[in-house]
């Protein structure tokens, strides 16, 4: 009997070892097959992949990896295969690739953002949401003279705030963001906020926290299966971020409730929320429609964040460049005097007559590359870029920094030179296709023209009455720090001296 038991026990042990060997063999075969499909790249660790090794200056790090592994390389990042595409030749091809229009299946920050915005959708839902969003925003003023007038009025208020300091040093960051956010608020909510409104101050806290904590290669996005644990342990400030985001969503609930109370037939469309509610009403009988309140809140939050934070940060860099290179400040002001004078407010049409001002804006966008890596894409089918294979469901990012600082495209790219965007007789500013500050292709930022309008109007309106400088003895640093966006490592206080 003991002998029989021993034989059974021996058989079970061998069977167990056989299953383990089979599992490991199958794992190794699949691992080798997966790796053989992918472009070359660095190795990582089990489960977390290369994620722990990615430096804070992610844009520099992936550019250096491209120099080692080639213009299209890959690595395992948490749970996902990530393919990084560098060089304009390959990025241009990828932007036109229909199989690279997808987004990751989770939200940008899983566990914090539970529902997808249009920016996180793929396929037909994304197309429908984008089409309705663009139509609605145009209907309520985007690209129209009324919107330009509203921005000009907001800039007047901002200039008055600056004047109130009477030449004293000013910390400009939060004043810029409060002003710029009012422009997108008009389109989304149908109204502006006072600079001391408690609601907008909460939004400002959320903006600052996002800038200070959220990295591009963040744990939540690449290890979504452990996000709930990360939030419970309050690691990486995710629980704080989630708390503030809930406060923002609570405000959005209030805004939507106020819009739904309007006594009208089919909603009078004055802003984006009105337009979405109207479309939602039309589609109420559609099964699985993405036109619902959760999507509305996420879309509104996405538009608000993208429409305020990126512009405010770009204007911060513009202030730094104006002070770092005062000769350009004088050239822009001379162009202002020659074109519109120092009294009339600038208008969008003035851009055509102010080539150096536009060249300065283009160079500011190139030199800083505020969004150095695009929002993650997902391959919806097996595809290729050049000779490099991109398997289905791998995540893809475009290194725009590498394009904007490629010596094959730009003469001395490490230098700040607005003149590079002027034609030979300096009568026209030329924007080449490889200036991709707002991405490109079908996923290009829908607010690109809105952004250029604001940047131009703020820049000219600030330089009309003021000469900008730093405090005496203070050095202007061009050092960068990257979280999701590239921000100044040190943003100095500025002095706005009235030139009258």
CSV table of C-alpha atoms in Angstrom, one decimal:
chain,number,residue,atom,x,y,z
A,1,UNK,CA,0.0,0.0,0.0
A,2,UNK,CA,2.8,2.3,0.9
A,3,UNK,CA,4.5,1.5,-2.4
A,4,UNK,CA,1.3,2.3,-4.3
A,5,UNK,CA,1.0,5.6,-2.4
A,6,UNK,CA,4.6,6.5,-3.3
A,7,UNK,CA,4.0,5.7,-6.9
A,8,UNK,CA,0.9,8.0,-7.0
A,9,UNK,CA,2.8,10.7,-5.1
A,10,UNK,CA,5.7,10.5,-7.5
A,11,UNK,CA,3.3,10.6,-10.5
A,12,UNK,CA,1.6,13.8,-9.1
A,13,UNK,CA,5.0,15.5,-8.5
A,14,UNK,CA,6.1,14.7,-12.0
A,15,UNK,CA,2.8,15.8,-13.4
A,16,UNK,CA,3.1,19.1,-11.4
A,17,UNK,CA,6.7,19.7,-12.7
A,18,UNK,CA,5.5,18.9,-16.2
A,19,UNK,CA,2.7,21.5,-16.0
A,20,UNK,CA,5.2,24.1,-14.7
A,21,UNK,CA,7.6,23.2,-17.5
A,22,UNK,CA,4.8,23.4,-20.0
A,23,UNK,CA,3.7,26.8,-18.7
A,24,UNK,CA,7.3,28.2,-18.6
A,25,UNK,CA,7.9,26.8,-22.1
A,26,UNK,CA,4.7,28.4,-23.4
A,27,UNK,CA,5.6,31.6,-21.7
A,28,UNK,CA,9.1,31.7,-23.2
A,29,UNK,CA,7.8,30.8,-26.7
A,30,UNK,CA,5.2,33.6,-26.5
A,31,UNK,CA,7.8,36.0,-25.0
A,32,UNK,CA,10.3,35.3,-27.9
A,33,UNK,CA,7.5,35.6,-30.5
A,34,UNK,CA,6.5,39.0,-29.0
A,35,UNK,CA,10.0,40.3,-28.8
A,36,UNK,CA,10.8,39.2,-32.4
A,37,UNK,CA,7.8,41.3,-33.6
A,38,UNK,CA,8.9,44.4,-31.8
A,39,UNK,CA,11.5,47.0,-32.8
A,40,UNK,CA,14.7,46.7,-30.8
A,41,UNK,CA,15.1,48.4,-27.4
A,42,UNK,CA,16.3,48.2,-23.8
A,43,UNK,CA,15.4,45.4,-21.5
A,44,UNK,CA,13.5,45.9,-18.2
A,45,UNK,CA,12.4,44.0,-15.2
A,46,UNK,CA,9.6,41.4,-14.8
A,47,UNK,CA,6.1,43.0,-14.3
A,48,UNK,CA,7.3,46.7,-14.3
A,49,UNK,CA,9.5,46.5,-17.4
A,50,UNK,CA,11.6,49.5,-18.1
A,51,UNK,CA,9.3,51.9,-16.2
A,52,UNK,CA,11.6,52.3,-13.1
A,53,UNK,CA,14.5,53.3,-15.3
A,54,UNK,CA,12.9,56.1,-17.2
A,55,UNK,CA,14.5,59.4,-16.1
A,56,UNK,CA,12.6,62.5,-15.1
A,57,UNK,CA,13.6,64.2,-18.3
A,58,UNK,CA,11.7,61.6,-20.3
A,59,UNK,CA,12.0,63.5,-23.7
A,60,UNK,CA,15.8,63.6,-23.4
A,61,UNK,CA,15.9,60.0,-22.3
A,62,UNK,CA,13.9,58.5,-25.2
A,63,UNK,CA,15.9,60.7,-27.6
A,64,UNK,CA,19.1,59.2,-26.3
A,65,UNK,CA,17.6,55.7,-26.5
A,66,UNK,CA,16.8,56.4,-30.2
A,67,UNK,CA,20.4,57.3,-30.8
A,68,UNK,CA,21.3,53.8,-29.4
A,69,UNK,CA,18.5,51.6,-30.7
A,70,UNK,CA,17.3,53.4,-33.8
A,71,UNK,CA,14.6,55.9,-34.8
A,72,UNK,CA,11.8,53.4,-33.9
A,73,UNK,CA,12.5,51.4,-30.8
A,74,UNK,CA,10.4,49.7,-28.1
A,75,UNK,CA,10.4,48.6,-24.5
A,76,UNK,CA,8.1,47.0,-22.0
A,77,UNK,CA,6.6,49.6,-19.7
A,78,UNK,CA,4.6,48.1,-16.9
A,79,UNK,CA,1.9,46.0,-18.5
A,80,UNK,CA,2.3,47.3,-22.1
A,81,UNK,CA,4.7,47.2,-25.0
A,82,UNK,CA,5.6,50.8,-25.9
A,83,UNK,CA,6.9,51.8,-29.2
A,84,UNK,CA,8.6,55.2,-29.5
A,85,UNK,CA,8.8,56.8,-32.9
A,86,UNK,CA,11.5,59.5,-33.6
A,87,UNK,CA,12.5,61.5,-36.6
A,88,UNK,CA,10.1,63.4,-38.9
A,89,UNK,CA,10.3,60.8,-41.7
A,90,UNK,CA,8.8,58.1,-39.5
A,91,UNK,CA,6.5,60.4,-37.4
A,92,UNK,CA,5.0,61.8,-40.6
A,93,UNK,CA,4.2,58.3,-41.9
A,94,UNK,CA,2.8,57.3,-38.5
A,95,UNK,CA,0.5,60.4,-38.3
A,96,UNK,CA,-1.1,59.2,-41.6
A,97,UNK,CA,-1.4,55.6,-40.5
A,98,UNK,CA,-5.1,54.7,-40.0
A,99,UNK,CA,-4.1,51.8,-37.7
A,100,UNK,CA,-2.4,54.2,-35.3
A,101,UNK,CA,-5.4,56.4,-34.4
A,102,UNK,CA,-6.5,54.4,-31.4
A,103,UNK,CA,-6.1,55.3,-27.8
A,104,UNK,CA,-5.2,53.0,-24.9
A,105,UNK,CA,-8.3,51.0,-23.7
A,106,UNK,CA,-8.2,52.7,-20.2
A,107,UNK,CA,-8.5,56.4,-19.4
A,108,UNK,CA,-5.4,58.7,-19.2
A,109,UNK,CA,-5.3,58.1,-15.4
A,110,UNK,CA,-7.1,54.8,-14.6
A,111,UNK,CA,-8.6,54.7,-11.1
A,112,UNK,CA,-8.8,58.5,-11.1
A,113,UNK,CA,-10.7,59.1,-14.3
A,114,UNK,CA,-13.4,56.4,-14.5
A,115,UNK,CA,-15.0,57.5,-17.9
A,116,UNK,CA,-13.4,58.3,-21.2
A,117,UNK,CA,-13.4,61.7,-22.8
A,118,UNK,CA,-13.5,62.0,-26.6
A,119,UNK,CA,-9.7,62.4,-26.5
A,120,UNK,CA,-9.4,58.9,-25.0
A,121,UNK,CA,-11.9,57.3,-27.4
A,122,UNK,CA,-11.1,55.3,-30.5
A,123,UNK,CA,-13.0,54.4,-33.7
A,124,UNK,CA,-16.5,55.5,-34.4
A,125,UNK,CA,-17.3,56.9,-30.9
A,126,UNK,CA,-14.2,59.2,-31.2
A,127,UNK,CA,-15.2,60.3,-34.7
A,128,UNK,CA,-18.8,61.2,-33.6
A,129,UNK,CA,-17.7,63.0,-30.4
A,130,UNK,CA,-15.0,65.0,-32.3
A,131,UNK,CA,-17.4,66.0,-35.1
A,132,UNK,CA,-20.1,67.2,-32.7
A,133,UNK,CA,-17.6,69.0,-30.5
A,134,UNK,CA,-16.0,70.9,-33.4
A,135,UNK,CA,-19.5,71.8,-34.9
A,136,UNK,CA,-20.8,73.0,-31.5
A,137,UNK,CA,-17.7,75.0,-30.6
A,138,UNK,CA,-17.8,76.7,-34.0
A,139,UNK,CA,-21.5,77.4,-33.6
A,140,UNK,CA,-20.9,79.1,-30.2
A,141,UNK,CA,-18.0,81.3,-31.3
A,142,UNK,CA,-14.8,79.4,-32.0
A,143,UNK,CA,-13.2,81.1,-35.0
A,144,UNK,CA,-15.7,84.0,-35.0
A,145,UNK,CA,-15.2,87.7,-34.3
A,146,UNK,CA,-17.3,87.4,-31.2
A,147,UNK,CA,-14.8,85.0,-29.6
A,148,UNK,CA,-11.9,87.3,-30.5
A,149,UNK,CA,-13.7,90.2,-28.9
A,150,UNK,CA,-14.3,88.2,-25.8
A,151,UNK,CA,-10.5,87.3,-25.6
A,152,UNK,CA,-9.6,91.0,-26.1
A,153,UNK,CA,-11.9,92.0,-23.3
A,154,UNK,CA,-10.3,89.4,-21.0
A,155,UNK,CA,-6.8,90.6,-21.9
A,156,UNK,CA,-7.9,94.2,-21.0
A,157,UNK,CA,-8.8,92.9,-17.5
A,158,UNK,CA,-5.5,91.1,-17.3
A,159,UNK,CA,-3.5,94.2,-18.3
A,160,UNK,CA,-5.3,96.2,-15.6
A,161,UNK,CA,-4.2,93.7,-13.0
A,162,UNK,CA,-0.6,94.0,-14.2
A,163,UNK,CA,-0.8,97.8,-14.2
A,164,UNK,CA,-1.9,97.7,-10.5
A,165,UNK,CA,1.5,96.5,-9.5
A,166,UNK,CA,3.1,99.8,-10.7
A,167,UNK,CA,6.4,98.3,-11.8
A,168,UNK,CA,6.8,96.0,-8.8
A,169,UNK,CA,8.0,92.4,-9.4
A,170,UNK,CA,5.1,90.1,-10.2
A,171,UNK,CA,4.7,86.4,-9.9
A,172,UNK,CA,2.9,85.9,-13.2
A,173,UNK,CA,2.0,82.2,-13.3
A,174,UNK,CA,-1.3,82.0,-11.6
A,175,UNK,CA,-2.5,85.4,-13.0
A,176,UNK,CA,-1.9,84.1,-16.6
A,177,UNK,CA,-3.6,80.8,-16.0
A,178,UNK,CA,-6.7,82.5,-14.4
A,179,UNK,CA,-7.0,84.9,-17.3
A,180,UNK,CA,-6.4,82.3,-20.0
A,181,UNK,CA,-8.8,79.8,-18.4
A,182,UNK,CA,-11.6,82.4,-18.8
A,183,UNK,CA,-11.3,82.2,-22.6
A,184,UNK,CA,-12.0,78.4,-22.7
A,185,UNK,CA,-14.6,78.8,-19.9
A,186,UNK,CA,-16.6,81.1,-22.2
A,187,UNK,CA,-16.8,78.4,-24.9
A,188,UNK,CA,-17.5,75.5,-22.5
A,189,UNK,CA,-19.6,77.0,-19.7
A,190,UNK,CA,-20.9,80.2,-21.4
A,191,UNK,CA,-19.4,82.6,-18.8
A,192,UNK,CA,-16.1,83.8,-17.2
A,193,UNK,CA,-15.0,83.7,-13.6
A,194,UNK,CA,-13.8,86.4,-11.3
A,195,UNK,CA,-10.1,85.9,-10.4
A,196,UNK,CA,-11.1,85.3,-6.8
A,197,UNK,CA,-14.0,82.9,-7.4
A,198,UNK,CA,-13.6,79.9,-5.1
A,199,UNK,CA,-14.4,77.5,-8.0
A,200,UNK,CA,-11.6,78.7,-10.3
A,201,UNK,CA,-9.2,78.7,-7.3
A,202,UNK,CA,-9.9,75.0,-6.9
A,203,UNK,CA,-9.3,74.5,-10.6
A,204,UNK,CA,-6.0,76.4,-10.2
A,205,UNK,CA,-5.0,74.0,-7.4
A,206,UNK,CA,-5.8,71.1,-9.6
A,207,UNK,CA,-3.7,72.6,-12.4
A,208,UNK,CA,-0.7,73.1,-10.2
A,209,UNK,CA,-0.9,69.6,-8.6
A,210,UNK,CA,-1.2,68.1,-12.1
A,211,UNK,CA,1.9,70.0,-13.3
A,212,UNK,CA,3.9,69.1,-10.2
A,213,UNK,CA,3.0,65.4,-9.9
A,214,UNK,CA,1.8,63.8,-13.2
A,215,UNK,CA,4.5,62.3,-15.3
A,216,UNK,CA,4.1,61.1,-18.8
A,217,UNK,CA,5.3,57.6,-18.0
A,218,UNK,CA,3.3,57.4,-14.8
A,219,UNK,CA,2.5,54.3,-12.7
A,220,UNK,CA,-1.3,54.6,-13.0
A,221,UNK,CA,-1.3,54.6,-16.8
A,222,UNK,CA,1.1,51.7,-17.2
A,223,UNK,CA,0.2,49.5,-14.2
A,224,UNK,CA,-3.6,50.0,-14.1
A,225,UNK,CA,-4.1,46.7,-12.3
A,226,UNK,CA,-2.6,48.1,-9.1
A,227,UNK,CA,-4.0,51.6,-9.2
A,228,UNK,CA,-6.5,51.0,-6.5
A,229,UNK,CA,-3.7,49.9,-4.1
A,230,UNK,CA,-1.6,52.9,-5.1
A,231,UNK,CA,-4.5,55.3,-4.3
A,232,UNK,CA,-5.2,53.6,-0.9
A,233,UNK,CA,-1.5,53.9,0.0
A,234,UNK,CA,-1.5,57.6,-1.3
A,235,UNK,CA,1.6,56.9,-3.4
A,236,UNK,CA,2.6,59.3,-6.2
A,237,UNK,CA,0.0,61.9,-4.9
A,238,UNK,CA,-2.7,60.0,-6.8
A,239,UNK,CA,-5.2,60.1,-3.9
A,240,UNK,CA,-4.7,63.9,-3.7
A,241,UNK,CA,-5.2,64.2,-7.4
A,242,UNK,CA,-8.3,62.1,-7.3
A,243,UNK,CA,-9.8,64.2,-4.5
A,244,UNK,CA,-9.3,67.5,-6.4
A,245,UNK,CA,-10.5,65.9,-9.6
A,246,UNK,CA,-13.7,64.9,-7.8
A,247,UNK,CA,-14.2,68.5,-6.7
A,248,UNK,CA,-13.8,69.6,-10.3
A,249,UNK,CA,-16.4,67.1,-11.4
A,250,UNK,CA,-18.7,68.3,-8.7
A,251,UNK,CA,-18.5,71.8,-10.2
A,252,UNK,CA,-19.2,70.3,-13.6
A,253,UNK,CA,-22.3,68.6,-12.2
A,254,UNK,CA,-23.5,72.0,-10.9
A,255,UNK,CA,-22.8,73.6,-14.3
A,256,UNK,CA,-24.7,70.9,-16.2
A,257,UNK,CA,-27.6,71.1,-13.7
A,258,UNK,CA,-27.9,74.9,-14.4
A,259,UNK,CA,-27.8,74.3,-18.1
A,260,UNK,CA,-30.5,71.7,-17.9
A,261,UNK,CA,-32.8,74.0,-16.0
A,262,UNK,CA,-33.0,76.4,-18.9
A,263,UNK,CA,-36.6,76.7,-20.1
A,264,UNK,CA,-36.2,76.1,-23.8
A,265,UNK,CA,-37.1,73.7,-26.5
A,266,UNK,CA,-34.3,71.5,-27.6
A,267,UNK,CA,-31.8,73.7,-25.7
A,268,UNK,CA,-30.7,77.1,-26.9
A,269,UNK,CA,-27.1,76.5,-27.7
A,270,UNK,CA,-24.9,79.2,-26.2
A,271,UNK,CA,-21.9,77.0,-25.2
A,272,UNK,CA,-20.4,73.5,-25.5
A,273,UNK,CA,-22.5,72.1,-22.6
A,274,UNK,CA,-25.7,73.3,-24.3
A,275,UNK,CA,-24.7,71.7,-27.6
A,276,UNK,CA,-23.8,68.4,-26.0
A,277,UNK,CA,-27.1,68.2,-24.1
A,278,UNK,CA,-29.0,69.0,-27.3
A,279,UNK,CA,-27.2,66.1,-29.1
A,280,UNK,CA,-27.7,63.8,-26.1
A,281,UNK,CA,-31.4,64.5,-26.3
A,282,UNK,CA,-31.5,63.6,-29.9
A,283,UNK,CA,-29.7,60.3,-29.2
A,284,UNK,CA,-31.6,59.3,-26.1
A,285,UNK,CA,-33.0,56.2,-27.7
A,286,UNK,CA,-29.7,55.0,-29.2
A,287,UNK,CA,-28.3,51.9,-27.5
A,288,UNK,CA,-24.8,52.3,-26.1
A,289,UNK,CA,-24.5,55.9,-27.1
A,290,UNK,CA,-21.5,57.8,-25.7
A,291,UNK,CA,-23.5,60.9,-25.5
A,292,UNK,CA,-24.2,60.8,-21.8
A,293,UNK,CA,-23.5,62.9,-18.7
A,294,UNK,CA,-20.3,61.1,-17.8
A,295,UNK,CA,-18.8,61.7,-21.2
A,296,UNK,CA,-20.0,65.4,-21.1
A,297,UNK,CA,-18.2,65.9,-17.8
A,298,UNK,CA,-15.0,64.3,-19.1
A,299,UNK,CA,-15.1,66.2,-22.4
A,300,UNK,CA,-15.7,69.5,-20.5
A,301,UNK,CA,-12.8,68.8,-18.2
A,302,UNK,CA,-10.5,67.8,-21.1
A,303,UNK,CA,-11.3,71.0,-23.1
A,304,UNK,CA,-10.9,73.1,-20.0
A,305,UNK,CA,-7.5,71.6,-19.0
A,306,UNK,CA,-6.1,71.5,-22.6
A,307,UNK,CA,-7.4,75.0,-23.4
A,308,UNK,CA,-6.0,76.7,-20.3
A,309,UNK,CA,-2.9,74.9,-19.0
A,310,UNK,CA,-1.0,74.6,-22.3
A,311,UNK,CA,-1.6,78.3,-23.3
A,312,UNK,CA,-0.7,79.6,-19.9
A,313,UNK,CA,2.5,77.5,-19.8
A,314,UNK,CA,3.5,78.6,-23.3
A,315,UNK,CA,3.0,82.2,-22.3
A,316,UNK,CA,5.2,81.7,-19.3
A,317,UNK,CA,8.0,80.5,-21.6
A,318,UNK,CA,7.3,83.5,-23.9
A,319,UNK,CA,7.8,85.9,-21.0
A,320,UNK,CA,11.1,84.1,-20.2
A,321,UNK,CA,12.3,84.4,-23.8
A,322,UNK,CA,11.3,88.1,-24.1
A,323,UNK,CA,13.5,88.9,-21.0
A,324,UNK,CA,16.3,86.5,-21.9
A,325,UNK,CA,16.6,88.0,-25.4
A,326,UNK,CA,15.5,91.7,-25.0
A,327,UNK,CA,16.6,92.4,-28.6
A,328,UNK,CA,13.6,90.3,-29.8
A,329,UNK,CA,11.3,92.2,-27.4
A,330,UNK,CA,12.4,95.4,-29.1
A,331,UNK,CA,11.9,94.0,-32.6
A,332,UNK,CA,8.4,92.9,-31.8
A,333,UNK,CA,7.5,96.2,-30.3
A,334,UNK,CA,8.9,98.0,-33.4
A,335,UNK,CA,6.7,95.8,-35.5
A,336,UNK,CA,3.7,96.7,-33.3
A,337,UNK,CA,4.4,100.4,-33.7
A,338,UNK,CA,4.7,100.1,-37.5
A,339,UNK,CA,1.6,97.9,-37.9
A,340,UNK,CA,-1.1,98.8,-35.3
A,341,UNK,CA,0.5,101.4,-33.0
A,342,UNK,CA,0.5,101.4,-29.2
A,343,UNK,CA,-3.2,102.3,-28.7
A,344,UNK,CA,-5.4,100.1,-30.8
A,345,UNK,CA,-5.8,96.5,-29.6
A,346,UNK,CA,-4.4,93.8,-31.8
A,347,UNK,CA,-6.7,91.8,-34.0
A,348,UNK,CA,-6.2,88.4,-35.6
A,349,UNK,CA,-5.9,89.8,-39.1
A,350,UNK,CA,-2.8,91.8,-37.9
A,351,UNK,CA,-0.8,88.5,-37.8
A,352,UNK,CA,-0.3,88.7,-41.6
A,353,UNK,CA,1.4,92.1,-41.3
A,354,UNK,CA,3.6,91.0,-38.3
A,355,UNK,CA,5.9,88.3,-39.6
A,356,UNK,CA,8.6,88.6,-37.0
A,357,UNK,CA,6.0,88.4,-34.2
A,358,UNK,CA,4.7,85.2,-35.7
A,359,UNK,CA,8.2,83.9,-36.2
A,360,UNK,CA,8.9,84.5,-32.5
A,361,UNK,CA,5.8,82.5,-31.6
A,362,UNK,CA,6.8,79.6,-33.8
A,363,UNK,CA,10.3,79.6,-32.4
A,364,UNK,CA,8.9,79.7,-28.8
A,365,UNK,CA,6.8,76.6,-29.6
A,366,UNK,CA,9.7,74.8,-31.3
A,367,UNK,CA,12.4,75.7,-28.8
A,368,UNK,CA,10.5,74.7,-25.7
A,369,UNK,CA,8.3,71.9,-27.2
A,370,UNK,CA,5.8,72.1,-24.4
A,371,UNK,CA,4.3,68.7,-25.1
A,372,UNK,CA,7.4,66.8,-26.1
A,373,UNK,CA,5.7,63.4,-26.3
A,374,UNK,CA,2.2,63.1,-27.8
A,375,UNK,CA,-0.8,61.6,-26.0
A,376,UNK,CA,-0.4,57.8,-26.2
A,377,UNK,CA,-1.8,56.0,-29.3
A,378,UNK,CA,-2.7,52.3,-29.6
A,379,UNK,CA,-2.2,50.2,-32.7
A,380,UNK,CA,-5.7,48.9,-33.6
A,381,UNK,CA,-4.2,46.3,-36.0
A,382,UNK,CA,-0.8,44.9,-36.8
A,383,UNK,CA,1.0,47.5,-38.9
A,384,UNK,CA,4.3,49.0,-39.9
A,385,UNK,CA,6.2,52.3,-39.9
A,386,UNK,CA,9.0,52.1,-42.3
A,387,UNK,CA,10.3,48.6,-41.9
A,388,UNK,CA,9.5,48.4,-38.3
A,389,UNK,CA,6.6,46.2,-37.1
A,390,UNK,CA,4.0,47.5,-34.7
A,391,UNK,CA,1.9,44.7,-33.2
A,392,UNK,CA,-1.8,45.2,-32.5
A,393,UNK,CA,-2.6,46.7,-29.1
A,394,UNK,CA,1.0,48.0,-28.5
A,395,UNK,CA,1.1,51.6,-27.3
A,396,UNK,CA,2.8,54.2,-29.5
A,397,UNK,CA,4.2,57.6,-28.7
A,398,UNK,CA,5.7,60.2,-31.0
A,399,UNK,CA,8.8,62.0,-29.9
A,400,UNK,CA,8.1,65.6,-31.1
A,401,UNK,CA,11.1,66.9,-29.1
A,402,UNK,CA,13.4,64.9,-31.4
A,403,UNK,CA,11.8,66.5,-34.4
A,404,UNK,CA,12.0,70.0,-33.1
A,405,UNK,CA,15.6,69.6,-32.2
A,406,UNK,CA,16.8,67.6,-35.2
A,407,UNK,CA,19.9,69.3,-36.8
A,408,UNK,CA,18.9,67.8,-40.1
A,409,UNK,CA,15.7,70.0,-40.1
A,410,UNK,CA,16.9,73.0,-38.2
A,411,UNK,CA,20.1,75.0,-38.4
A,412,UNK,CA,21.7,75.1,-34.9
A,413,UNK,CA,18.5,73.8,-33.1
A,414,UNK,CA,20.0,74.5,-29.7
A,415,UNK,CA,19.9,78.2,-30.4
A,416,UNK,CA,16.8,80.4,-30.0
A,417,UNK,CA,16.5,82.0,-33.5
A,418,UNK,CA,13.0,83.3,-34.6
A,419,UNK,CA,14.6,84.4,-37.9
A,420,UNK,CA,14.7,80.7,-39.0
A,421,UNK,CA,10.9,81.0,-39.7
A,422,UNK,CA,11.2,84.1,-42.0
A,423,UNK,CA,11.5,83.9,-45.8
A,424,UNK,CA,14.5,85.4,-47.5
A,425,UNK,CA,13.2,89.0,-47.6
A,426,UNK,CA,11.8,88.6,-44.1
A,427,UNK,CA,8.3,89.7,-45.3
A,428,UNK,CA,6.6,86.5,-44.3
A,429,UNK,CA,6.7,83.9,-41.4
A,430,UNK,CA,6.6,80.4,-42.7
A,431,UNK,CA,5.5,77.5,-40.6
A,432,UNK,CA,7.0,74.2,-41.9
A,433,UNK,CA,5.0,70.9,-41.6
A,434,UNK,CA,7.5,69.5,-39.1
A,435,UNK,CA,6.6,72.2,-36.5
A,436,UNK,CA,4.2,69.8,-34.7
A,437,UNK,CA,3.4,71.6,-31.5
A,438,UNK,CA,-0.2,70.6,-31.7
A,439,UNK,CA,0.4,67.1,-33.1
A,440,UNK,CA,-0.9,66.3,-36.6
A,441,UNK,CA,-3.0,64.2,-38.8
A,442,UNK,CA,-6.6,63.3,-37.9
A,443,UNK,CA,-5.7,63.5,-34.2
A,444,UNK,CA,-4.4,67.0,-34.4
A,445,UNK,CA,-5.4,69.2,-31.5
A,446,UNK,CA,-8.8,70.7,-32.3
A,447,UNK,CA,-7.9,73.9,-30.6
A,448,UNK,CA,-4.8,74.8,-32.6
A,449,UNK,CA,-6.2,77.9,-34.2
A,450,UNK,CA,-7.7,79.0,-30.9
A,451,UNK,CA,-4.3,78.6,-29.3
A,452,UNK,CA,-2.5,80.7,-31.9
A,453,UNK,CA,-5.1,83.4,-31.7
A,454,UNK,CA,-4.6,83.7,-27.9
A,455,UNK,CA,-0.8,83.6,-28.0
A,456,UNK,CA,-0.7,86.3,-30.6
A,457,UNK,CA,-3.2,88.6,-28.8
A,458,UNK,CA,-1.6,88.2,-25.4
A,459,UNK,CA,1.9,88.7,-26.7
A,460,UNK,CA,1.1,91.9,-28.6
A,461,UNK,CA,-1.2,93.3,-25.9
A,462,UNK,CA,1.5,92.8,-23.2
A,463,UNK,CA,4.3,94.4,-25.3
A,464,UNK,CA,2.2,97.4,-26.4
A,465,UNK,CA,2.2,99.1,-23.0
A,466,UNK,CA,5.0,97.3,-21.2
A,467,UNK,CA,8.8,96.7,-21.2
A,468,UNK,CA,9.4,93.4,-19.5
A,469,UNK,CA,12.5,92.7,-17.4
A,470,UNK,CA,13.6,90.6,-14.4
A,471,UNK,CA,14.6,92.0,-11.1
A,472,UNK,CA,18.1,93.6,-11.0
A,473,UNK,CA,20.7,90.9,-10.5
A,474,UNK,CA,18.4,88.0,-11.2
A,475,UNK,CA,19.5,85.6,-13.9
A,476,UNK,CA,17.0,84.2,-16.4
A,477,UNK,CA,17.3,80.5,-16.5
A,478,UNK,CA,16.2,78.3,-19.5
A,479,UNK,CA,16.4,75.1,-17.4
A,480,UNK,CA,13.4,72.9,-18.0
A,481,UNK,CA,11.6,70.3,-15.8
A,482,UNK,CA,9.3,67.8,-17.3
A,483,UNK,CA,6.3,66.2,-15.7
A,484,UNK,CA,3.7,65.8,-18.4
A,485,UNK,CA,4.4,69.2,-19.9
A,486,UNK,CA,7.8,70.9,-20.0
A,487,UNK,CA,7.8,73.8,-17.6
A,488,UNK,CA,10.4,76.3,-16.5
A,489,UNK,CA,12.5,75.0,-13.6
A,490,UNK,CA,12.5,78.5,-12.2
A,491,UNK,CA,9.9,81.0,-13.2
A,492,UNK,CA,11.2,84.4,-12.0
A,493,UNK,CA,9.2,87.4,-11.0
A,494,UNK,CA,8.8,89.9,-13.8
A,495,UNK,CA,8.8,93.6,-13.8
A,496,UNK,CA,6.3,95.3,-16.3
A,497,UNK,CA,7.4,98.9,-16.8
A,498,UNK,CA,5.0,101.2,-18.5
A,499,UNK,CA,6.6,102.6,-21.7
A,500,UNK,CA,4.4,105.7,-21.9
